[in-house]
Tab-separated table of N, CA and C in Angstrom:
chain	number	residue	atom	x	y	z
T	1	MET	N	0.861	-0.923	0.346
T	1	MET	CA	0.578	-0.060	-0.160
T	1	MET	C	0.530	1.265	-0.130
T	2	THR	N	0.364	2.904	-0.394
T	2	THR	CA	1.239	3.396	-0.595
T	2	THR	C	0.879	4.151	0.555
T	3	LYS	N	1.947	5.151	0.923
T	3	LYS	CA	1.745	6.445	2.048
T	3	LYS	C	0.817	6.315	2.008
T	4	ALA	N	-0.048	7.377	1.253
T	4	ALA	CA	-0.848	7.765	1.585
T	4	ALA	C	-2.738	6.944	1.874
T	5	HIS	N	-2.699	5.519	1.241
T	5	HIS	CA	-3.296	4.909	1.427
T	5	HIS	C	-3.209	4.568	3.008
T	6	ILE	N	-2.278	4.044	3.635
T	6	ILE	CA	-2.285	4.043	4.855
T	6	ILE	C	-2.529	4.974	5.851
T	7	GLN	N	-2.267	6.550	5.701
T	7	GLN	CA	-2.963	7.075	6.206
T	7	GLN	C	-4.253	6.923	6.587
T	8	GLU	N	-4.864	6.907	5.178
T	8	GLU	CA	-6.279	6.894	5.037
T	8	GLU	C	-6.581	5.960	5.874
T	9	ALA	N	-6.650	4.803	5.437
T	9	ALA	CA	-6.840	3.572	6.109
T	9	ALA	C	-7.614	3.583	7.385
T	10	LEU	N	-6.151	4.003	8.512
T	10	LEU	CA	-5.633	4.683	9.655
T	10	LEU	C	-7.202	5.845	10.157
T	11	SER	N	-7.073	6.325	9.402
T	11	SER	CA	-7.819	7.380	9.990
T	11	SER	C	-8.862	7.330	10.289
T	12	THR	N	-10.174	6.461	9.255
T	12	THR	CA	-10.845	6.048	8.953
T	12	THR	C	-11.211	4.940	10.084
T	13	ARG	N	-10.482	4.062	10.270
T	13	ARG	CA	-10.126	3.153	11.316
T	13	ARG	C	-10.311	3.588	12.927
T	14	SER	N	-9.142	4.527	12.703
T	14	SER	CA	-9.697	5.442	13.966
T	14	SER	C	-10.599	6.425	13.987
T	15	ILE	N	-11.877	7.178	13.224
T	15	ILE	CA	-13.014	7.262	13.192
T	15	ILE	C	-14.638	6.230	13.830
T	16	GLU	N	-13.792	4.756	13.375
T	16	GLU	CA	-15.070	4.169	12.962
T	16	GLU	C	-15.368	3.627	14.472
T	17	ALA	N	-13.380	3.555	15.526
T	17	ALA	CA	-13.400	3.077	16.455
T	17	ALA	C	-14.204	4.065	17.317
T	18	LEU	N	-13.867	5.262	17.388
T	18	LEU	CA	-14.282	6.304	17.974
T	18	LEU	C	-16.394	5.977	18.169
T	19	ALA	N	-16.664	6.122	17.072
T	19	ALA	CA	-18.072	5.678	17.334
T	19	ALA	C	-19.059	4.843	17.280
T	20	ASN	N	-18.049	3.769	17.168
T	20	ASN	CA	-18.518	2.129	17.942
T	20	ASN	C	-18.789	1.806	19.198
T	21	TYR	N	-16.723	3.352	19.627
T	21	TYR	CA	-17.461	2.270	21.163
T	21	TYR	C	-18.089	3.846	21.584
T	22	MET	N	-18.213	4.900	21.375
T	22	MET	CA	-19.612	5.779	21.911
T	22	MET	C	-21.165	4.858	21.521
T	23	GLY	N	-21.194	4.038	20.177
T	23	GLY	CA	-22.204	3.577	20.610
T	23	GLY	C	-23.019	3.077	19.433
T	24	PHE	N	-22.277	4.424	18.440
T	24	PHE	CA	-22.593	4.081	16.114
T	24	PHE	C	-22.133	3.389	16.207
T	25	THR	N	-22.780	3.074	14.925
T	25	THR	CA	-22.694	1.910	14.075
T	25	THR	C	-22.365	2.643	12.787
T	26	THR	N	-20.914	2.242	12.135
T	26	THR	CA	-20.654	3.124	10.759
T	26	THR	C	-20.774	2.136	9.584
T	27	GLU	N	-20.460	2.926	8.492
T	27	GLU	CA	-20.096	2.609	7.603
T	27	GLU	C	-19.457	2.439	6.711
T	28	SER	N	-18.942	2.627	5.700
T	28	SER	CA	-17.987	2.911	4.515
T	28	SER	C	-18.092	2.691	3.680
T	29	LEU	N	-17.680	3.400	2.600
T	29	LEU	CA	-18.712	3.537	1.463
T	29	LEU	C	-17.774	3.324	-0.175
T	30	ARG	N	-17.749	2.294	-0.728
T	30	ARG	CA	-16.996	2.382	-1.221
T	30	ARG	C	-16.723	3.205	-2.988
T	31	ARG	N	-18.159	3.387	-2.814
T	31	ARG	CA	-18.466	4.595	-3.769
T	31	ARG	C	-18.650	5.338	-3.751
T	32	ASP	N	-17.911	7.190	-3.153
T	32	ASP	CA	-18.590	7.523	-1.718
T	32	ASP	C	-18.534	8.791	-2.755
T	33	TYR	N	-19.149	9.090	-3.180
T	33	TYR	CA	-19.735	10.253	-3.657
T	33	TYR	C	-20.054	11.668	-2.976
T	34	GLY	N	-18.530	12.023	-2.291
T	34	GLY	CA	-18.611	13.046	-1.475
T	34	GLY	C	-18.925	13.056	-0.187
T	35	VAL	N	-18.929	11.292	0.461
T	35	VAL	CA	-19.025	10.842	1.348
T	35	VAL	C	-18.165	9.451	1.819
T	36	ASP	N	-17.681	9.435	2.377
T	36	ASP	CA	-16.615	8.558	2.537
T	36	ASP	C	-17.066	7.468	3.828
T	37	LEU	N	-18.259	7.879	5.157
T	37	LEU	CA	-18.800	7.158	5.714
T	37	LEU	C	-19.642	7.921	6.630
T	38	THR	N	-20.851	6.959	6.321
T	38	THR	CA	-22.315	7.162	7.694
T	38	THR	C	-21.252	6.813	8.924
T	39	ILE	N	-21.765	7.218	9.795
T	39	ILE	CA	-22.275	7.183	11.044
T	39	ILE	C	-23.981	7.848	11.575
T	40	ARG	N	-24.130	6.385	11.925
T	40	ARG	CA	-25.374	6.156	12.509
T	40	ARG	C	-26.026	5.342	14.562
T	41	GLU	N	-26.698	6.435	14.134
T	41	GLU	CA	-26.944	6.420	15.955
T	41	GLU	C	-27.669	5.323	15.852
T	42	ILE	N	-27.191	4.315	17.064
T	42	ILE	CA	-27.964	3.629	17.306
T	42	ILE	C	-29.449	3.629	18.623
T	43	ALA	N	-30.464	3.740	18.703
T	43	ALA	CA	-31.005	4.114	19.941
T	43	ALA	C	-31.823	2.658	21.015
T	44	LYS	N	-32.299	2.867	21.634
T	44	LYS	CA	-32.830	1.575	22.150
T	44	LYS	C	-34.178	1.856	23.897
T	45	ARG	N	-35.013	1.049	23.446
T	45	ARG	CA	-36.025	1.687	24.385
T	45	ARG	C	-36.459	0.096	24.731
T	46	ILE	N	-36.973	0.378	25.638
T	46	ILE	CA	-37.643	-0.927	26.883
T	46	ILE	C	-38.956	-1.381	26.845
T	47	GLU	N	-38.461	-2.887	25.857
T	47	GLU	CA	-39.419	-3.681	25.694
T	47	GLU	C	-40.646	-4.248	26.701
T	48	PRO	N	-42.079	-4.567	26.269
T	48	PRO	CA	-43.348	-4.374	27.706
T	48	PRO	C	-42.694	-5.370	28.823
T	49	ASN	N	-41.400	-6.177	28.071
T	49	ASN	CA	-41.234	-7.488	29.390
T	49	ASN	C	-40.319	-7.063	29.907
T	50	GLY	N	-39.212	-5.572	29.916
T	50	GLY	CA	-38.683	-5.257	30.457
T	50	GLY	C	-37.137	-5.231	29.760
T	51	LYS	N	-36.769	-6.233	28.296
T	51	LYS	CA	-35.788	-6.252	27.917
T	51	LYS	C	-35.772	-5.053	27.321
T	52	ALA	N	-33.898	-4.622	27.042
T	52	ALA	CA	-33.609	-3.672	26.382
T	52	ALA	C	-33.830	-4.392	25.038
T	53	SER	N	-33.957	-3.340	23.445
T	53	SER	CA	-33.979	-3.828	22.204
T	53	SER	C	-33.127	-2.755	21.634
T	54	TYR	N	-32.429	-2.437	20.730
T	54	TYR	CA	-31.684	-1.598	20.062
T	54	TYR	C	-32.118	-1.626	18.905
T	55	TYR	N	-32.378	-0.201	18.715
T	55	TYR	CA	-32.677	-0.208	16.292
T	55	TYR	C	-31.935	1.125	16.161
T	56	PRO	N	-31.711	0.904	15.036
T	56	PRO	CA	-31.503	2.548	13.900
T	56	PRO	C	-32.372	3.313	14.546
T	57	SER	N	-32.766	4.871	14.456
T	57	SER	CA	-32.944	5.923	15.090
T	57	SER	C	-33.386	6.618	13.625
T	58	ASN	N	-32.036	6.479	12.856
T	58	ASN	CA	-33.032	7.036	11.244
T	58	ASN	C	-31.617	8.307	12.062
T	59	ARG	N	-31.213	8.922	12.526
T	59	ARG	CA	-30.643	9.523	12.309
T	59	ARG	C	-28.700	9.619	12.064
T	60	GLU	N	-28.152	9.656	11.359
T	60	GLU	CA	-26.714	9.265	10.950
T	60	GLU	C	-26.548	11.241	10.189
T	61	LEU	N	-25.321	10.664	10.351
T	61	LEU	CA	-23.992	11.672	9.952
T	61	LEU	C	-22.998	10.804	8.504
T	62	LYS	N	-23.244	12.472	7.825
T	62	LYS	CA	-22.455	11.957	6.393
T	62	LYS	C	-21.544	12.116	6.006
T	63	VAL	N	-20.443	11.495	6.122
T	63	VAL	CA	-18.711	12.443	6.594
T	63	VAL	C	-18.051	11.622	5.026
T	64	GLN	N	-17.458	13.313	5.463
T	64	GLN	CA	-16.840	13.041	4.327
T	64	GLN	C	-14.686	13.289	4.827
T	65	LEU	N	-13.235	12.021	5.300
T	65	LEU	CA	-13.053	11.947	5.770
T	65	LEU	C	-12.454	12.581	4.755
T	66	LYS	N	-11.058	13.318	5.335
T	66	LYS	CA	-9.855	13.175	5.328
T	66	LYS	C	-8.301	12.939	5.787
T	67	ALA	N	-7.626	12.307	5.156
T	67	ALA	CA	-6.181	12.685	6.440
T	67	ALA	C	-5.603	13.172	5.367
T	68	THR	N	-4.266	14.114	6.966
T	68	THR	CA	-3.301	14.592	6.297
T	68	THR	C	-2.609	15.013	7.574
T	69	THR	N	-1.349	15.872	7.958
T	69	THR	CA	0.033	15.154	8.008
T	69	THR	C	0.117	17.292	8.918
T	70	GLU	N	0.490	17.311	10.349
T	70	GLU	CA	0.318	18.541	11.115
T	70	GLU	C	1.279	19.347	9.688
T	71	LYS	N	2.212	18.852	8.799
T	71	LYS	CA	2.310	19.888	8.296
T	71	LYS	C	1.542	20.525	7.248
T	72	GLN	N	0.815	19.698	7.237
T	72	GLN	CA	-0.291	20.465	5.786
T	72	GLN	C	-0.944	20.672	6.132
T	73	VAL	N	-1.695	21.129	7.412
T	73	VAL	CA	-2.464	22.552	8.170
T	73	VAL	C	-1.213	23.704	8.411
T	74	ARG	N	-1.999	24.942	8.424
T	74	ARG	CA	-1.213	25.842	9.176
T	74	ARG	C	-2.755	26.662	10.209
T	75	SER	N	-1.704	26.535	11.536
T	75	SER	CA	-2.584	27.229	12.434
T	75	SER	C	-3.074	28.722	12.602
T	76	ALA	N	-3.669	29.441	12.678
T	76	ALA	CA	-3.779	31.480	12.761
T	76	ALA	C	-5.333	31.189	13.107
T	77	LYS	N	-5.529	32.558	14.453
T	77	LYS	CA	-6.141	32.885	15.287
T	77	LYS	C	-6.813	32.260	15.920
T	78	GLY	N	-7.048	31.223	15.685
T	78	GLY	CA	-7.653	29.767	16.226
T	78	GLY	C	-8.413	29.715	15.845
T	79	PHE	N	-7.800	28.923	13.554
T	79	PHE	CA	-8.251	28.634	13.197
T	79	PHE	C	-7.295	27.193	12.360
T	80	LEU	N	-7.300	26.752	11.883
T	80	LEU	CA	-6.733	25.602	10.901
T	80	LEU	C	-7.069	25.499	9.758
T	81	LYS	N	-5.887	25.601	8.969
T	81	LYS	CA	-6.469	25.780	7.663
T	81	LYS	C	-5.736	25.146	6.662
T	82	PHE	N	-6.660	24.132	5.926
T	82	PHE	CA	-6.509	23.437	5.303
T	82	PHE	C	-6.527	23.673	4.016
T	83	ASP	N	-6.259	22.512	3.034
T	83	ASP	CA	-6.344	22.970	1.185
T	83	ASP	C	-6.858	22.054	0.959
T	84	LEU	N	-8.442	22.292	0.917
T	84	LEU	CA	-8.774	20.668	0.082
T	84	LEU	C	-9.377	20.743	-1.494
T	85	LYS	N	-9.863	19.789	-1.900
T	85	LYS	CA	-9.776	19.559	-3.712
T	85	LYS	C	-10.436	20.492	-4.095
T	86	VAL	N	-11.307	21.295	-4.764
T	86	VAL	CA	-12.247	21.670	-4.841
T	86	VAL	C	-13.374	20.775	-5.494
T	87	LYS	N	-13.317	19.583	-5.763
T	87	LYS	CA	-14.701	19.308	-5.868
T	87	LYS	C	-14.701	18.664	-4.809
T	88	ASN	N	-14.148	17.771	-3.524
T	88	ASN	CA	-14.597	18.039	-2.366
T	88	ASN	C	-14.743	18.975	-1.753
T	89	TYR	N	-14.913	20.182	-1.818
T	89	TYR	CA	-15.586	21.894	-1.570
T	89	TYR	C	-16.634	21.315	-2.091
T	90	ASN	N	-16.664	21.478	-2.731
T	90	ASN	CA	-18.143	21.526	-3.666
T	90	ASN	C	-19.095	20.999	-3.012
T	91	ASP	N	-18.504	19.548	-2.835
T	91	ASP	CA	-19.568	17.956	-2.530
T	91	ASP	C	-20.009	18.618	-1.028
T	92	LEU	N	-19.484	19.625	-0.499
T	92	LEU	CA	-19.398	19.799	1.049
T	92	LEU	C	-21.323	21.026	0.312
T	93	VAL	N	-20.271	21.306	-0.042
T	93	VAL	CA	-21.641	22.943	-0.607
T	93	VAL	C	-22.630	22.251	-0.841
T	94	TYR	N	-22.278	21.384	-1.779
T	94	TYR	CA	-24.016	20.696	-2.531
T	94	TYR	C	-25.152	19.502	-1.969
T	95	TYR	N	-24.410	19.022	-0.408
T	95	TYR	CA	-24.626	18.453	0.957
T	95	TYR	C	-25.568	20.024	1.157
T	96	THR	N	-25.287	20.294	1.642
T	96	THR	CA	-25.673	21.865	3.053
T	96	THR	C	-26.765	22.711	2.244
T	97	GLN	N	-26.626	23.014	0.707
T	97	GLN	CA	-28.171	23.566	0.267
T	97	GLN	C	-28.793	22.258	0.013
T	98	ASN	N	-28.841	20.959	0.428
T	98	ASN	CA	-30.113	20.142	0.395
T	98	ASN	C	-30.708	20.070	1.238
T	99	TYR	N	-29.726	20.807	2.688
T	99	TYR	CA	-30.289	21.543	3.990
T	99	TYR	C	-29.577	19.712	4.812
T	100	ARG	N	-29.284	19.082	4.129
T	100	ARG	CA	-28.722	18.051	5.037
T	100	ARG	C	-27.238	17.990	5.302
T	101	PRO	N	-25.994	18.310	6.056
T	101	PRO	CA	-25.427	19.256	5.260
T	101	PRO	C	-23.957	17.572	5.680
T	102	ALA	N	-23.472	17.067	4.797
T	102	ALA	CA	-22.112	17.089	5.381
T	102	ALA	C	-21.361	16.992	6.209
T	103	TYR	N	-19.959	16.780	6.684
T	103	TYR	CA	-18.965	16.871	7.693
T	103	TYR	C	-18.224	17.195	6.560
T	104	LEU	N	-16.523	18.092	6.804
T	104	LEU	CA	-15.618	17.283	6.682
T	104	LEU	C	-15.275	16.714	8.054
T	105	PHE	N	-14.714	15.559	7.907
T	105	PHE	CA	-13.840	15.168	9.538
T	105	PHE	C	-12.388	15.393	9.005
T	106	LEU	N	-10.910	16.071	9.712
T	106	LEU	CA	-9.778	16.123	9.531
T	106	LEU	C	-10.109	16.140	10.030
T	107	VAL	N	-8.567	14.575	9.884
T	107	VAL	CA	-7.655	13.695	10.863
T	107	VAL	C	-6.187	14.446	10.884
T	108	VAL	N	-5.124	14.792	11.626
T	108	VAL	CA	-3.886	15.340	11.832
T	108	VAL	C	-3.179	14.192	12.128
T	109	MET	N	-2.493	14.370	11.739
T	109	MET	CA	-1.500	12.430	12.021
T	109	MET	C	-0.162	13.530	11.982
T	110	PRO	N	1.134	12.738	12.879
T	110	PRO	CA	2.135	13.469	13.017
T	110	PRO	C	2.953	13.221	11.973
T	111	ASP	N	3.392	14.149	12.045
T	111	ASP	CA	3.922	13.846	10.575
T	111	ASP	C	5.456	13.403	10.415
T	112	ASP	N	5.901	12.295	11.307
T	112	ASP	CA	6.873	11.156	11.741
T	112	ASP	C	5.662	9.481	11.225
T	113	GLU	N	5.886	9.210	9.871
T	113	GLU	CA	5.135	8.444	10.182
T	113	GLU	C	4.545	6.823	10.563
T	114	GLU	N	6.159	7.030	11.851
T	114	GLU	CA	6.452	5.719	11.987
T	114	GLU	C	5.524	5.987	13.448
T	115	ARG	N	5.067	6.745	14.010
T	115	ARG	CA	4.720	7.721	14.981
T	115	ARG	C	3.027	7.806	15.581
T	116	TRP	N	2.264	7.082	13.598
T	116	TRP	CA	0.836	6.549	13.155
T	116	TRP	C	0.234	6.029	14.471
T	117	LEU	N	1.060	5.031	15.034
T	117	LEU	CA	0.864	3.800	15.458
T	117	LEU	C	1.342	2.687	16.172
T	118	GLU	N	1.134	2.491	17.533
T	118	GLU	CA	2.029	1.508	18.181
T	118	GLU	C	1.457	1.021	18.940
T	119	TYR	N	2.242	-0.740	18.825
T	119	TYR	CA	1.254	-1.345	18.485
T	119	TYR	C	2.659	-2.336	19.373
T	120	THR	N	1.689	-2.813	20.905
T	120	THR	CA	2.594	-3.421	22.229
T	120	THR	C	1.869	-4.361	22.200
T	121	GLU	N	2.321	-5.630	23.503
T	121	GLU	CA	1.333	-6.744	23.995
T	121	GLU	C	0.517	-6.362	24.316
T	122	GLY	N	0.088	-5.113	24.724
T	122	GLY	CA	-1.352	-4.569	25.431
T	122	GLY	C	-1.743	-3.427	25.070
T	123	GLU	N	-1.203	-3.050	23.596
T	123	GLU	CA	-2.374	-1.547	23.479
T	123	GLU	C	-1.840	-1.257	21.877
T	124	LEU	N	-2.928	-0.757	21.478
T	124	LEU	CA	-2.609	-0.735	20.099
T	124	LEU	C	-3.298	0.874	20.702
T	125	ILE	N	-2.027	1.952	19.446
T	125	ILE	CA	-1.988	3.459	20.019
T	125	ILE	C	-2.135	4.006	18.936
T	126	LEU	N	-3.341	4.719	17.616
T	126	LEU	CA	-3.159	5.586	16.821
T	126	LEU	C	-3.962	6.339	16.642
T	127	ARG	N	-1.834	7.647	16.767
T	127	ARG	CA	-1.789	8.598	17.190
T	127	ARG	C	-2.325	10.185	16.001
T	128	SER	N	-3.099	10.871	15.780
T	128	SER	CA	-4.613	11.501	15.253
T	128	SER	C	-4.725	12.145	16.275
T	129	ARG	N	-5.264	13.653	15.602
T	129	ARG	CA	-6.757	14.394	16.768
T	129	ARG	C	-7.310	14.916	14.997
T	130	CYS	N	-8.939	14.850	15.296
T	130	CYS	CA	-9.864	15.070	14.512
T	130	CYS	C	-10.527	15.819	14.462
T	131	TYR	N	-10.399	16.538	13.618
T	131	TYR	CA	-11.617	18.270	13.549
T	131	TYR	C	-12.641	18.408	12.558
T	132	TRP	N	-13.806	18.649	13.114
T	132	TRP	CA	-14.800	18.447	11.974
T	132	TRP	C	-15.304	20.170	11.587
T	133	TYR	N	-16.456	20.102	10.767
T	133	TYR	CA	-16.248	21.073	9.831
T	133	TYR	C	-17.037	21.269	8.700
T	134	THR	N	-18.602	22.052	8.838
T	134	THR	CA	-19.664	21.971	7.513
T	134	THR	C	-19.346	23.395	7.260
T	135	HIS	N	-19.850	23.026	6.226
T	135	HIS	CA	-19.621	24.796	6.060
T	135	HIS	C	-21.445	25.344	5.655
T	136	PRO	N	-20.980	26.646	6.284
T	136	PRO	CA	-22.613	27.570	7.026
T	136	PRO	C	-23.894	27.571	5.571
T	137	PHE	N	-25.083	27.556	5.813
T	137	PHE	CA	-25.342	27.846	4.599
T	137	PHE	C	-25.946	28.787	3.875
T	138	GLY	N	-25.752	28.903	2.739
T	138	GLY	CA	-25.514	29.681	1.853
T	138	GLY	C	-24.016	29.947	1.398
T	139	THR	N	-23.098	29.445	1.857
T	139	THR	CA	-21.835	29.146	1.243
T	139	THR	C	-21.990	29.148	-0.425
T	140	ALA	N	-21.589	29.261	-0.553
T	140	ALA	CA	-20.558	29.419	-2.409
T	140	ALA	C	-20.030	28.252	-2.888
T	141	ALA	N	-20.322	27.295	-4.396
T	141	ALA	CA	-19.118	26.390	-4.474
T	141	ALA	C	-17.961	27.547	-4.723
T	142	SER	N	-16.889	26.555	-4.894
T	142	SER	CA	-15.502	27.588	-5.147
T	142	SER	C	-15.622	27.626	-7.016
T	143	ASN	N	-14.767	28.345	-7.265
T	143	ASN	CA	-14.106	28.867	-9.241
T	143	ASN	C	-13.455	28.119	-9.186
T	144	ASN	N	-12.671	27.684	-7.818
T	144	ASN	CA	-11.196	27.922	-8.354
T	144	ASN	C	-10.522	26.072	-8.967
T	145	SER	N	-9.456	26.837	-9.707
T	145	SER	CA	-9.081	25.689	-10.338
T	145	SER	C	-8.687	24.158	-9.336
T	146	ARG	N	-7.798	24.116	-8.793
T	146	ARG	CA	-7.611	22.985	-8.153
T	146	ARG	C	-7.615	23.192	-6.537
T	147	THR	N	-7.166	23.700	-6.143
T	147	THR	CA	-7.770	23.974	-4.308
T	147	THR	C	-8.771	24.858	-3.309
T	148	GLN	N	-9.212	24.991	-2.054
T	148	GLN	CA	-9.900	26.104	-1.459
T	148	GLN	C	-9.480	25.630	-0.565
T	149	VAL	N	-9.493	26.526	0.379
T	149	VAL	CA	-9.125	26.571	1.466
T	149	VAL	C	-9.970	26.830	2.954
T	150	VAL	N	-9.704	25.860	3.200
T	150	VAL	CA	-10.837	25.489	3.933
T	150	VAL	C	-10.092	25.892	5.833
T	151	GLN	N	-11.263	26.718	6.466
T	151	GLN	CA	-10.874	26.764	7.976
T	151	GLN	C	-11.267	26.775	8.787
T	152	ILE	N	-10.904	25.410	10.088
T	152	ILE	CA	-11.790	24.676	10.624
T	152	ILE	C	-10.961	25.945	12.170
T	153	PRO	N	-12.172	26.557	13.335
T	153	PRO	CA	-11.693	26.118	13.840
T	153	PRO	C	-11.745	25.262	15.328
T	154	GLU	N	-9.831	25.841	15.845
T	154	GLU	CA	-9.680	25.055	16.218
T	154	GLU	C	-10.533	23.751	17.337
T	155	ASN	N	-11.427	24.228	17.971
T	155	ASN	CA	-12.297	24.279	19.025
T	155	ASN	C	-12.642	23.455	18.293
T	156	GLN	N	-13.193	22.534	17.717
T	156	GLN	CA	-13.998	21.727	16.395
T	156	GLN	C	-13.127	20.435	16.528
T	157	MET	N	-12.234	20.506	18.069
T	157	MET	CA	-12.134	18.850	17.794
T	157	MET	C	-12.790	18.123	18.413
T	158	ILE	N	-13.150	16.758	18.031
T	158	ILE	CA	-13.763	15.254	17.713
T	158	ILE	C	-13.675	15.168	18.793
T	159	GLN	N	-14.504	14.412	19.924
T	159	GLN	CA	-14.787	14.214	21.641
T	159	GLN	C	-15.819	13.547	21.239
T	160	LYS	N	-15.926	12.647	22.622
T	160	LYS	CA	-16.786	11.559	23.028
T	160	LYS	C	-17.755	12.132	22.207
T	161	GLU	N	-18.328	12.890	22.803
T	161	GLU	CA	-20.329	13.973	22.254
T	161	GLU	C	-20.069	14.229	21.098
T	162	THR	N	-19.231	14.501	20.594
T	162	THR	CA	-19.663	15.297	19.666
T	162	THR	C	-20.301	14.596	18.548
T	163	PHE	N	-20.208	13.561	17.746
T	163	PHE	CA	-21.827	12.534	17.413
T	163	PHE	C	-22.735	13.243	17.673
T	164	THR	N	-22.923	12.592	18.706
T	164	THR	CA	-24.652	13.620	19.380
T	164	THR	C	-25.059	14.618	19.569
T	165	GLN	N	-24.145	15.496	19.355
T	165	GLN	CA	-23.873	16.825	19.460
T	165	GLN	C	-24.311	17.333	17.755
T	166	LEU	N	-23.100	16.765	17.118
T	166	LEU	CA	-24.262	16.923	15.672
T	166	LEU	C	-24.771	16.535	15.043
T	167	LEU	N	-25.419	14.956	15.517
T	167	LEU	CA	-26.706	15.074	15.030
T	167	LEU	C	-28.076	15.313	15.934
T	168	ASP	N	-27.900	16.732	16.431
T	168	ASP	CA	-28.732	17.047	17.300
T	168	ASP	C	-28.538	18.876	16.840
T	169	LYS	N	-27.862	19.412	16.403
T	169	LYS	CA	-27.596	20.098	14.963
T	169	LYS	C	-28.961	20.024	13.945
T	170	ILE	N	-28.434	18.657	13.165
T	170	ILE	CA	-29.476	18.530	11.754
T	170	ILE	C	-30.425	17.577	12.298
T	171	TYR	N	-30.742	17.009	13.564
T	171	TYR	CA	-32.252	16.165	13.905
T	171	TYR	C	-32.351	17.098	15.406
T	172	PRO	N	-32.974	18.945	15.008
T	172	PRO	CA	-33.416	19.375	16.470
T	172	PRO	C	-34.396	18.641	17.028
T	173	SER	N	-35.145	18.904	18.497
T	173	SER	CA	-35.814	18.120	18.558
T	173	SER	C	-36.941	18.244	18.563
């Protein structure tokens, strides 16, 4: 595998692992059409016999994943700046215009690829940090030829509660 393919696979598995740990299911898409991963909420109900039953709640996040290294992002005034391919930028625009945003999950890995993953007898460590971004409603498509800079607030780092918070924005009660 190429270095880029390894980086992409590790970033996908890290997001899937976090989502699964938090009780969500994930689906990676072969033909992505602007969405690489779908994260679905699993809800719980109590049956008349008192036993718990789990079911898909119909709330889901559409995610475009991008893996990069620390040197490929720039930090300025509380924002991370990342050069996103115009096609990917515009995919996010069109999802937002259809009132169901897709989210960019930017997985930032160490520059030293030897630090991406550590496996010992007792641990498996994937080193990265991940940020989420979606265009504000009304963002116009880019006319650039190659890339468009995306500015991600540094406080939009993915935490355990992020998936539920993003779902609550899309599907308000």
